[in-house]
Tab-separated table of C-alpha atoms in Angstrom:
chain	number	residue	atom	x	y	z
A	803	MET	CA	4.695	-9.363	19.327
A	804	SER	CA	4.752	-6.253	17.183
A	805	PRO	CA	2.374	-6.007	14.227
A	806	ASN	CA	5.552	-5.451	12.181
A	807	GLU	CA	6.129	-9.197	12.401
A	808	ILE	CA	2.856	-9.922	10.634
A	809	ARG	CA	3.134	-12.055	7.526
A	810	LYS	CA	0.641	-13.699	5.272
A	811	GLY	CA	-0.672	-16.700	7.180
A	812	THR	CA	0.152	-15.292	10.624
A	813	VAL	CA	-2.544	-16.229	13.128
A	814	ILE	CA	-3.400	-13.640	15.752
A	815	ARG	CA	-5.679	-13.577	18.749
A	816	PHE	CA	-7.672	-10.382	18.586
A	817	ASP	CA	-11.028	-9.346	20.044
A	818	GLY	CA	-11.373	-12.769	21.639
A	819	ALA	CA	-11.120	-14.737	18.401
A	820	LEU	CA	-8.480	-16.302	16.160
A	821	TRP	CA	-7.801	-14.540	12.880
A	822	ILE	CA	-5.514	-15.401	10.012
A	823	VAL	CA	-3.814	-12.622	8.086
A	824	THR	CA	-4.635	-12.909	4.388
A	825	GLU	CA	-3.152	-9.622	3.238
A	826	PHE	CA	-0.947	-7.027	4.830
A	827	GLN	CA	0.719	-3.798	3.865
A	828	ARG	CA	2.924	-1.451	5.845
A	829	VAL	CA	1.846	2.127	5.611
A	830	SER	CA	3.353	5.219	7.035
A	831	PRO	CA	1.737	8.634	7.256
A	832	GLY	CA	4.914	10.508	6.335
A	833	LYS	CA	5.299	11.475	9.933
A	834	GLY	CA	4.612	9.671	13.194
A	835	SER	CA	4.127	5.960	13.819
A	836	SER	CA	3.864	3.521	10.974
A	837	PHE	CA	0.939	1.148	10.671
A	838	VAL	CA	0.231	-2.265	9.256
A	839	ARG	CA	-2.899	-2.445	7.207
A	840	THR	CA	-4.305	-5.969	7.281
A	841	ARG	CA	-7.114	-8.033	5.918
A	842	ILE	CA	-7.862	-10.755	8.445
A	843	LYS	CA	-10.191	-13.713	8.374
A	844	ASN	CA	-11.972	-14.948	11.461
A	845	LEU	CA	-11.101	-18.628	11.725
A	846	THR	CA	-14.384	-19.567	13.363
A	847	THR	CA	-16.900	-17.541	11.398
A	848	GLY	CA	-14.934	-16.980	8.175
A	849	LYS	CA	-15.770	-13.285	8.352
A	850	VAL	CA	-13.182	-11.066	6.680
A	851	VAL	CA	-12.445	-7.615	8.041
A	852	GLU	CA	-9.851	-4.952	7.473
A	853	ASN	CA	-7.934	-3.732	10.438
A	854	ASN	CA	-5.059	-1.334	10.948
A	855	PHE	CA	-2.512	-2.020	13.648
A	856	LYS	CA	0.061	0.454	14.826
A	857	SER	CA	3.635	-0.874	14.815
A	858	ALA	CA	4.005	-0.019	18.489
A	859	GLU	CA	0.966	-2.019	19.575
A	860	SER	CA	1.421	-5.391	21.127
A	861	LEU	CA	-0.430	-8.221	19.506
A	862	ASP	CA	-0.918	-11.887	20.472
A	863	PHE	CA	0.441	-14.244	17.845
A	864	GLU	CA	-0.724	-17.845	17.946
A	865	ASP	CA	1.678	-20.660	17.291
A	866	VAL	CA	0.754	-22.419	14.098
A	867	GLN	CA	2.446	-25.175	12.163
A	868	TYR	CA	2.788	-25.384	8.411
A	869	LYS	CA	2.800	-28.703	6.606
A	870	LYS	CA	3.367	-29.240	2.914
A	871	MET	CA	0.599	-31.388	1.436
A	872	GLN	CA	-0.692	-32.283	-1.957
A	873	TYR	CA	-4.265	-31.610	-3.033
A	874	LEU	CA	-5.977	-34.856	-3.989
A	875	PHE	CA	-9.706	-34.440	-4.650
A	876	ASN	CA	-12.974	-33.014	-3.344
A	877	ASP	CA	-16.425	-34.487	-2.873
A	878	GLY	CA	-18.199	-31.184	-3.457
A	879	HIS	CA	-17.865	-30.078	0.123
A	880	LEU	CA	-14.695	-31.500	1.652
A	881	TYR	CA	-11.290	-31.005	0.046
A	882	THR	CA	-8.715	-33.679	0.812
A	883	PHE	CA	-4.962	-33.130	1.046
A	884	MET	CA	-2.188	-35.651	1.656
A	885	ASP	CA	1.294	-35.515	3.121
A	886	ASN	CA	3.391	-37.346	0.520
A	887	ALA	CA	5.939	-38.476	3.088
A	888	SER	CA	3.656	-39.947	5.755
A	889	TYR	CA	0.500	-40.477	3.640
A	890	GLU	CA	-1.410	-38.644	6.373
A	891	GLN	CA	-4.575	-37.022	5.011
A	892	VAL	CA	-6.550	-33.989	6.127
A	893	ALA	CA	-9.863	-32.617	4.866
A	894	LEU	CA	-10.933	-28.981	4.778
A	895	SER	CA	-14.285	-27.497	3.913
A	896	LYS	CA	-14.932	-24.938	1.170
A	897	GLU	CA	-15.362	-22.292	3.846
A	898	ASP	CA	-12.044	-23.158	5.470
A	899	ILE	CA	-10.236	-22.613	2.200
A	900	GLY	CA	-12.175	-19.550	1.107
A	901	GLU	CA	-11.237	-17.549	-1.989
A	902	ASP	CA	-8.181	-19.687	-2.760
A	903	ILE	CA	-10.403	-22.568	-3.771
A	904	LYS	CA	-10.568	-21.525	-7.413
A	905	PHE	CA	-6.806	-21.979	-7.778
A	906	LEU	CA	-6.780	-25.587	-6.596
A	907	LYS	CA	-6.041	-28.291	-9.073
A	908	GLU	CA	-5.211	-31.917	-8.558
A	909	GLY	CA	-1.638	-32.567	-7.552
A	910	VAL	CA	-0.766	-29.025	-6.552
A	911	GLU	CA	1.295	-28.688	-3.358
A	912	VAL	CA	0.053	-26.258	-0.719
A	913	MET	CA	0.900	-25.410	2.876
A	914	ILE	CA	-1.671	-26.578	5.383
A	915	ILE	CA	-1.828	-24.302	8.415
A	916	LEU	CA	-2.408	-26.216	11.640
A	917	HIS	CA	-3.286	-24.903	15.081
A	918	ASN	CA	-2.922	-27.404	17.935
A	919	GLY	CA	-2.873	-30.123	15.309
A	920	ASN	CA	-6.156	-29.020	13.692
A	921	PRO	CA	-6.002	-27.940	10.048
A	922	LEU	CA	-7.271	-24.376	9.698
A	923	THR	CA	-6.747	-23.384	6.103
A	924	ILE	CA	-4.296	-23.526	3.220
A	925	GLU	CA	-1.644	-21.255	1.833
A	926	LEU	CA	-1.101	-21.459	-1.908
A	927	PRO	CA	2.265	-21.268	-3.636
A	928	ASN	CA	2.749	-17.847	-5.279
A	929	LYS	CA	2.653	-19.310	-8.743
A	930	ILE	CA	0.783	-22.281	-10.161
A	931	GLU	CA	1.092	-23.771	-13.614
A	932	TYR	CA	-2.057	-24.550	-15.613
A	933	THR	CA	-2.918	-25.810	-19.066
A	934	VAL	CA	-5.245	-23.639	-21.122
A	935	ALA	CA	-8.389	-25.660	-21.779
A	936	GLU	CA	-10.468	-23.140	-23.715
A	937	THR	CA	-9.819	-19.781	-25.300
A	938	GLU	CA	-10.788	-17.825	-28.407
A	939	PRO	CA	-8.238	-17.680	-31.208
A	940	ALA	CA	-6.451	-14.323	-31.474
A	941	VAL	CA	-8.289	-11.690	-33.494
A	942	LYS	CA	-5.851	-9.930	-35.782
A	943	GLY	CA	-5.711	-6.173	-35.547
A	944	ASN	CA	-7.715	-6.015	-32.367
A	945	THR	CA	-4.982	-4.092	-30.574
A	946	ALA	CA	-6.278	-0.573	-31.075
A	947	SER	CA	-7.674	-0.287	-27.569
A	948	GLY	CA	-4.302	-1.144	-26.095
A	949	ASN	CA	-6.051	-3.900	-24.220
A	950	VAL	CA	-4.468	-6.957	-25.780
A	951	THR	CA	-5.861	-9.650	-23.530
A	952	LYS	CA	-8.628	-12.194	-23.757
A	953	GLU	CA	-10.234	-14.647	-21.373
A	954	ALA	CA	-9.000	-18.180	-21.070
A	955	LYS	CA	-10.312	-21.117	-19.092
A	956	MET	CA	-7.740	-23.315	-17.365
A	957	ASP	CA	-7.794	-27.087	-16.952
A	958	ASN	CA	-9.322	-26.664	-13.472
A	959	GLY	CA	-12.001	-24.176	-14.532
A	960	LEU	CA	-10.147	-21.042	-13.409
A	961	VAL	CA	-10.686	-18.086	-15.759
A	962	VAL	CA	-7.700	-15.818	-16.363
A	963	LYS	CA	-7.046	-12.868	-18.661
A	964	VAL	CA	-4.186	-13.841	-20.960
A	965	PRO	CA	-2.277	-12.167	-23.806
A	966	ILE	CA	-3.738	-12.876	-27.246
A	967	PHE	CA	-0.842	-15.072	-28.368
A	968	ILE	CA	-1.837	-17.771	-25.850
A	969	GLY	CA	-3.654	-20.705	-27.409
A	970	GLU	CA	-5.434	-23.824	-26.201
A	971	GLY	CA	-3.066	-26.433	-24.810
A	972	ASP	CA	-0.439	-23.857	-23.782
A	973	GLN	CA	1.014	-24.094	-20.296
A	974	ILE	CA	0.888	-20.843	-18.382
A	975	ILE	CA	1.825	-19.661	-14.920
A	976	VAL	CA	-0.712	-17.752	-12.870
A	977	ASN	CA	0.086	-15.525	-9.927
A	978	THR	CA	-2.144	-16.667	-7.060
A	979	ASP	CA	-1.941	-13.356	-5.175
A	980	SER	CA	-3.528	-11.349	-7.939
A	981	GLY	CA	-5.106	-14.077	-10.068
A	982	ASP	CA	-3.241	-12.603	-13.042
A	983	TYR	CA	-1.386	-14.264	-15.873
A	984	ALA	CA	2.368	-14.255	-15.175
A	985	GLU	CA	4.112	-15.998	-18.083
A	986	ARG	CA	3.958	-18.760	-20.666
A	987	VAL	CA	5.958	-21.905	-19.969
A	988	SER	CA	8.366	-22.424	-22.831
A	989	LYS	CA	8.089	-25.791	-24.467
B	789	MET	CA	18.385	19.309	-1.981
B	790	LYS	CA	17.104	21.911	0.402
B	791	LYS	CA	20.719	22.815	1.068
B	792	LEU	CA	21.211	23.553	-2.633
B	793	LEU	CA	18.229	25.905	-2.467
B	794	GLY	CA	19.926	27.689	0.419
B	795	GLN	CA	23.045	28.056	-1.704
B	796	GLY	CA	21.110	29.939	-4.357
B	797	MET	CA	19.721	27.355	-6.768
B	798	GLU	CA	16.247	28.553	-7.818
B	799	GLU	CA	14.686	25.557	-9.544
B	800	ILE	CA	16.131	22.078	-9.184
B	801	PHE	CA	15.138	18.489	-9.808
B	802	THR	CA	16.505	14.978	-9.462
B	803	LEU	CA	15.326	11.791	-11.082
B	804	THR	CA	16.982	8.895	-9.298
B	805	LYS	CA	16.587	5.495	-7.788
B	806	VAL	CA	15.636	5.506	-4.137
B	807	PHE	CA	15.378	2.717	-1.610
B	808	ARG	CA	12.878	1.929	1.121
B	809	ASN	CA	13.550	-1.105	3.164
B	810	ASN	CA	11.264	-2.675	5.682
B	811	GLU	CA	8.183	-2.357	3.568
B	812	GLU	CA	6.435	-5.239	2.011
B	813	PHE	CA	6.593	-5.561	-1.748
B	814	GLY	CA	4.214	-6.390	-4.537
B	815	GLY	CA	1.182	-4.261	-5.182
B	816	VAL	CA	2.472	-0.713	-5.444
B	817	HIS	CA	5.673	-1.207	-3.436
B	818	ASN	CA	9.182	-2.242	-4.426
B	819	PRO	CA	12.240	-1.582	-2.214
B	820	GLU	CA	14.016	0.100	-5.135
B	821	PHE	CA	12.041	2.609	-7.166
B	822	THR	CA	12.417	5.773	-9.205
B	823	MET	CA	11.590	9.109	-7.655
B	824	LEU	CA	11.265	12.491	-9.302
B	825	GLU	CA	11.865	15.313	-6.871
B	826	TRP	CA	11.656	18.957	-7.731
B	827	TYR	CA	11.784	22.269	-5.904
B	828	ALA	CA	11.096	25.840	-6.970
B	829	GLN	CA	11.689	29.030	-5.038
B	830	GLY	CA	9.081	31.779	-5.202
B	831	ALA	CA	6.107	29.408	-5.630
B	832	ASP	CA	3.892	27.620	-3.100
B	833	TYR	CA	2.177	24.230	-2.955
B	834	LEU	CA	-0.876	25.441	-4.892
B	835	ALA	CA	1.352	26.416	-7.819
B	836	CYS	CA	2.966	23.009	-7.462
B	837	MET	CA	-0.472	21.348	-7.725
B	838	ASP	CA	-1.016	23.071	-11.067
B	839	GLU	CA	2.391	21.954	-12.251
B	840	THR	CA	1.899	18.379	-11.057
B	841	GLU	CA	-1.452	18.185	-12.827
B	842	ALA	CA	0.126	19.471	-16.058
B	843	LEU	CA	2.970	16.959	-15.763
B	844	VAL	CA	0.676	13.986	-15.133
B	845	ARG	CA	-1.621	15.009	-18.008
B	846	GLU	CA	1.348	15.348	-20.342
B	847	VAL	CA	2.726	11.929	-19.407
B	848	GLY	CA	-0.788	10.493	-19.764
B	849	LYS	CA	-1.062	11.963	-23.246
B	850	ALA	CA	2.137	10.219	-24.321
B	851	PHE	CA	0.480	6.920	-23.344
B	852	GLY	CA	-2.895	7.799	-24.877
B	853	LYS	CA	-4.469	8.220	-21.448
B	854	MET	CA	-6.805	11.174	-20.860
B	855	PHE	CA	-7.592	12.056	-17.276
B	856	PRO	CA	-10.848	13.581	-16.037
B	857	ALA	CA	-10.722	16.798	-14.016
B	858	PHE	CA	-8.346	16.702	-11.042
B	859	ARG	CA	-10.383	17.369	-7.916
B	860	ARG	CA	-8.907	19.208	-4.946
B	861	LEU	CA	-10.143	18.374	-1.452
B	862	ARG	CA	-8.979	19.509	1.957
B	863	VAL	CA	-8.362	16.810	4.545
B	864	ARG	CA	-10.710	18.786	6.805
B	865	ASP	CA	-13.573	18.575	4.266
B	866	LEU	CA	-12.983	14.851	3.770
B	867	PHE	CA	-13.189	14.321	7.526
B	868	LEU	CA	-16.367	16.386	7.770
B	869	GLU	CA	-17.973	14.335	5.027
B	870	LYS	CA	-16.752	10.797	5.793
B	871	VAL	CA	-16.175	10.893	9.537
B	872	GLY	CA	-18.425	13.729	10.675
B	873	LEU	CA	-15.590	15.332	12.577
B	874	ASP	CA	-14.305	18.902	12.350
B	875	LEU	CA	-10.505	18.744	12.392
B	876	ASP	CA	-10.385	22.453	13.273
B	877	TRP	CA	-11.389	21.543	16.805
B	878	ALA	CA	-10.251	17.941	16.949
B	879	THR	CA	-8.759	16.734	20.212
B	880	LYS	CA	-7.480	13.366	21.260
B	881	THR	CA	-10.841	12.753	22.946
B	882	SER	CA	-12.957	13.641	19.918
B	883	LEU	CA	-10.737	11.553	17.615
B	884	GLN	CA	-10.989	8.605	20.005
B	885	GLU	CA	-14.754	9.063	20.143
B	886	ALA	CA	-14.951	9.050	16.327
B	887	CYS	CA	-12.910	5.815	16.147
B	888	ASP	CA	-15.206	4.182	18.711
B	889	ARG	CA	-18.320	5.371	16.918
B	890	MET	CA	-17.071	3.855	13.649
B	891	SER	CA	-15.842	0.635	15.365
B	892	ILE	CA	-12.243	1.298	14.477
B	893	HIS	CA	-9.704	-0.598	16.512
B	894	THR	CA	-7.512	1.657	18.668
B	895	ASP	CA	-4.733	1.103	21.159
B	896	LEU	CA	-4.068	2.653	24.565
B	897	SER	CA	-0.754	4.014	23.337
B	898	ASP	CA	-2.367	5.984	20.492
B	899	THR	CA	-1.472	9.647	20.133
B	900	GLU	CA	-3.660	12.270	18.490
B	901	SER	CA	-1.726	11.681	15.270
B	902	ASP	CA	-2.209	7.884	15.459
B	903	LEU	CA	-5.973	8.221	15.967
B	904	TYR	CA	-6.201	10.661	13.084
B	905	TYR	CA	-4.283	8.254	10.858
B	906	ARG	CA	-6.489	5.294	11.820
B	907	LEU	CA	-9.502	7.292	10.641
B	908	PHE	CA	-7.681	8.375	7.482
B	909	LEU	CA	-6.696	4.773	6.649
B	910	SER	CA	-10.121	3.243	7.277
B	911	LYS	CA	-12.539	5.933	6.205
B	912	ILE	CA	-10.789	8.383	3.877
B	913	GLU	CA	-8.155	6.682	1.752
B	914	PRO	CA	-10.336	3.760	0.564
B	915	GLU	CA	-13.061	6.248	-0.464
B	916	LEU	CA	-10.955	8.458	-2.701
B	917	GLY	CA	-12.089	6.707	-5.870
B	918	LYS	CA	-10.357	6.232	-9.199
B	919	ASP	CA	-10.278	9.760	-10.564
B	920	PRO	CA	-7.316	12.040	-9.869
B	921	ILE	CA	-7.674	13.862	-6.595
B	922	PHE	CA	-5.381	16.217	-4.712
B	923	VAL	CA	-5.795	15.788	-0.977
B	924	TYR	CA	-4.356	18.835	0.781
B	925	ASP	CA	-3.890	20.752	4.032
B	926	TYR	CA	-2.933	17.948	6.382
B	927	PRO	CA	-3.231	18.436	10.151
B	928	ALA	CA	-0.142	20.159	11.543
B	929	PHE	CA	0.931	16.996	13.394
B	930	GLN	CA	1.170	15.225	10.017
B	931	ALA	CA	3.485	17.703	8.318
B	932	ALA	CA	7.049	17.730	9.591
B	933	LEU	CA	8.686	19.782	6.859
B	934	SER	CA	5.892	21.999	5.648
B	935	LYS	CA	4.840	25.551	6.290
B	936	LEU	CA	1.564	25.957	8.181
B	937	THR	CA	-1.638	27.459	6.776
B	938	PRO	CA	-2.428	31.025	7.950
B	939	ASP	CA	-4.683	29.711	10.765
B	940	GLY	CA	-1.777	27.574	12.011
B	941	LYS	CA	-3.829	24.381	12.133
B	942	TYR	CA	-2.713	22.620	8.961
B	943	GLY	CA	0.459	21.986	7.023
B	944	GLN	CA	0.595	23.223	3.432
B	945	ARG	CA	1.016	19.711	2.111
B	946	PHE	CA	-0.717	17.729	-0.641
B	947	GLU	CA	-0.760	14.235	-2.042
B	948	LEU	CA	-2.072	13.176	-5.415
B	949	TYR	CA	-4.138	10.001	-5.611
B	950	ILE	CA	-5.127	8.321	-8.872
B	951	ASP	CA	-6.854	4.916	-8.855
B	952	GLY	CA	-6.450	5.044	-5.078
B	953	ILE	CA	-2.657	5.010	-5.527
B	954	GLU	CA	-0.655	7.701	-3.790
B	955	LEU	CA	1.561	9.285	-6.440
B	956	CYS	CA	3.323	12.150	-4.747
B	957	ASN	CA	3.831	14.092	-1.565
B	958	ALA	CA	4.484	17.821	-1.756
B	959	PHE	CA	4.547	20.851	0.463
B	960	THR	CA	5.381	24.466	0.835
B	961	GLU	CA	8.717	24.042	2.512
B	962	LEU	CA	9.276	25.213	6.021
B	963	THR	CA	12.024	27.854	5.890
B	964	ASP	CA	11.981	29.024	9.509
B	965	PRO	CA	15.091	27.503	11.162
B	966	ILE	CA	13.723	27.905	14.697
B	967	GLU	CA	10.450	26.142	13.904
B	968	GLN	CA	12.395	23.525	11.926
B	969	ARG	CA	14.685	22.809	14.883
B	970	LYS	CA	11.655	22.429	17.147
B	971	ARG	CA	10.084	19.899	14.767
B	972	PHE	CA	13.346	17.996	14.314
B	973	MET	CA	13.592	17.684	18.087
B	974	SER	CA	10.054	16.404	18.559
B	975	GLU	CA	10.423	14.009	15.641
B	976	LEU	CA	13.661	12.709	17.095
B	977	ALA	CA	11.964	12.122	20.440
B	978	GLU	CA	9.102	10.295	18.698
B	979	ARG	CA	11.436	8.093	16.655
B	980	LYS	CA	13.349	7.175	19.808
B	981	ALA	CA	10.094	6.410	21.616
B	982	SER	CA	8.842	4.122	18.838
B	983	GLY	CA	12.192	2.344	18.552
B	984	LYS	CA	13.146	3.625	15.088
B	985	PRO	CA	16.739	4.618	14.359
B	986	ALA	CA	17.405	8.204	15.467
B	987	TYR	CA	19.409	10.450	13.152
B	988	PRO	CA	21.365	13.496	14.342
B	989	ILE	CA	19.927	16.934	13.589
B	990	ASP	CA	21.176	18.380	10.294
B	991	GLU	CA	22.874	21.582	11.421
B	992	THR	CA	24.039	22.564	7.919
B	993	LEU	CA	20.458	22.544	6.730
B	994	LEU	CA	19.360	24.707	9.643
B	995	ARG	CA	22.152	27.199	8.871
B	996	LEU	CA	21.201	27.433	5.172
B	997	LEU	CA	17.415	27.613	5.639
B	998	PRO	CA	17.215	31.419	6.116
B	999	SER	CA	18.679	31.892	2.611
B	1000	VAL	CA	15.796	29.981	1.023
B	1001	ARG	CA	13.182	32.323	-0.390
B	1002	GLN	CA	9.551	32.208	0.742
B	1003	PRO	CA	7.541	30.478	-0.454
B	1004	THR	CA	9.371	27.461	-1.849
B	1005	TYR	CA	7.692	24.237	-2.766
B	1006	GLY	CA	9.075	20.725	-3.029
B	1007	ASN	CA	7.489	17.634	-4.504
B	1008	ALA	CA	8.443	13.944	-4.623
B	1009	LEU	CA	6.665	11.813	-7.187
B	1010	GLY	CA	6.899	8.023	-7.608
B	1011	VAL	CA	7.702	7.511	-11.279
B	1012	ASP	CA	6.925	3.778	-11.371
B	1013	ARG	CA	3.530	4.438	-9.841
B	1014	LEU	CA	2.856	7.104	-12.460
B	1015	HIS	CA	3.814	4.491	-15.042
B	1016	LEU	CA	1.245	2.114	-13.494
B	1017	VAL	CA	-1.473	4.714	-13.624
B	1018	VAL	CA	-0.938	5.857	-17.220
B	1019	THR	CA	-0.707	2.288	-18.527
B	1020	GLY	CA	-3.606	0.988	-16.463
B	1021	ARG	CA	-1.554	-1.769	-14.832
B	1022	SER	CA	-2.132	-2.763	-11.241
B	1023	SER	CA	1.159	-4.154	-9.949
B	1024	ILE	CA	4.463	-2.347	-9.775
B	1025	GLU	CA	6.133	-5.574	-10.901
B	1026	ASP	CA	4.573	-5.040	-14.328
B	1027	VAL	CA	6.509	-1.817	-14.903
B	1028	LEU	CA	9.908	-2.775	-13.457
B	1029	LEU	CA	12.532	-4.734	-15.358
B	1030	PHE	CA	13.821	-6.377	-12.224
B	1031	PRO	CA	11.246	-6.320	-9.422
B	1032	VAL	CA	12.551	-7.660	-6.135
B	1033	SER	CA	10.347	-10.744	-6.468
B	1034	SER	CA	12.267	-11.780	-9.585
B	1035	ILE	CA	15.668	-11.157	-8.003
B	1036	PHE	CA	15.149	-13.098	-4.809
B	1037	SER	CA	13.091	-16.223	-4.423
B	1038	LEU	CA	10.645	-15.424	-1.668
């Protein structure tokens, strides 16, 4: 397969190991071949590296399956997800999930990535809705710096920079790619 | 636009929407974006650097953003410092050796240009820092439309990076129709080889080129990216009314 087919969540066999693509970006030097810049995570060791593949290279893609499951709970180490149709459950460790762990909250639906039936990791939806649990009230006139945001803690403990008009109890949508505030949910 | 230069226009610009398909979006990319392009006859890429710096500073001022000094670094000096390789004498073998030494993944099909770009992507671009920096004099194999430096080894091309974001791509335009035809031909062959669509050679352009004065510079600057930089935002979606991610559900 060509590296051009790489997407987020693509699993490749490279350097004798399985890697999942967590980020990718096509880049082109202005002249000559284009490249795909990737951030890939080793599925055995969890090590994350950056690698650049030329579009004309040939790369081994591994067949993986995606299954929609709902996050239920964790016991501090294992995180349990359930398929709402079949009630089948799978458990993943903190390390399997990696960075995305801070976005998890009970009830959220994610894609579980399976290889030969074994769960490897999760893929989050692009946007998740949270309730603001804690934040400072807006300080009037504090807009001189042009930086009109403040920190807010979500109902699952996630900390996000939000505009000053957001108050406790508000529902907001967070972009899981960047970890940034996206919008307020209108009531 | 180069044809207009050949027809006698001295200084021209366009500010329009342009489209790039087949790139991913989010971050600093959107398939539809705004590009400012301008050309001036009788001035070279160094004059264009001065102008670009003045433009970016002026736009910054309007947004209350002051920039530190704009540094200017040759690609060759960056390679000497970060890779320990002298591009003056670089060969496919020495570029391959540098990739191996720095554990950079390479492929058997790599050309000199590919190896160079792997090094640039892994060791140069991520190290450019946040302050404005003009990177200039790209290896000749990386400059299809630019005039070469007097030693013939580099193209008179520059890019401006701020916050690690590439803002523009400029060069002293190549005005020699024979050299231009040669480069069109080799580019065409390369595009065919890598499976990209091949476009016919622009004969009108080649006919008009001799009427373009020397030197002439041209610059293309991404306006939305400039907007990002002067407002301190990080995603192009924050400065577009209708980013592609809001138009299509993806």
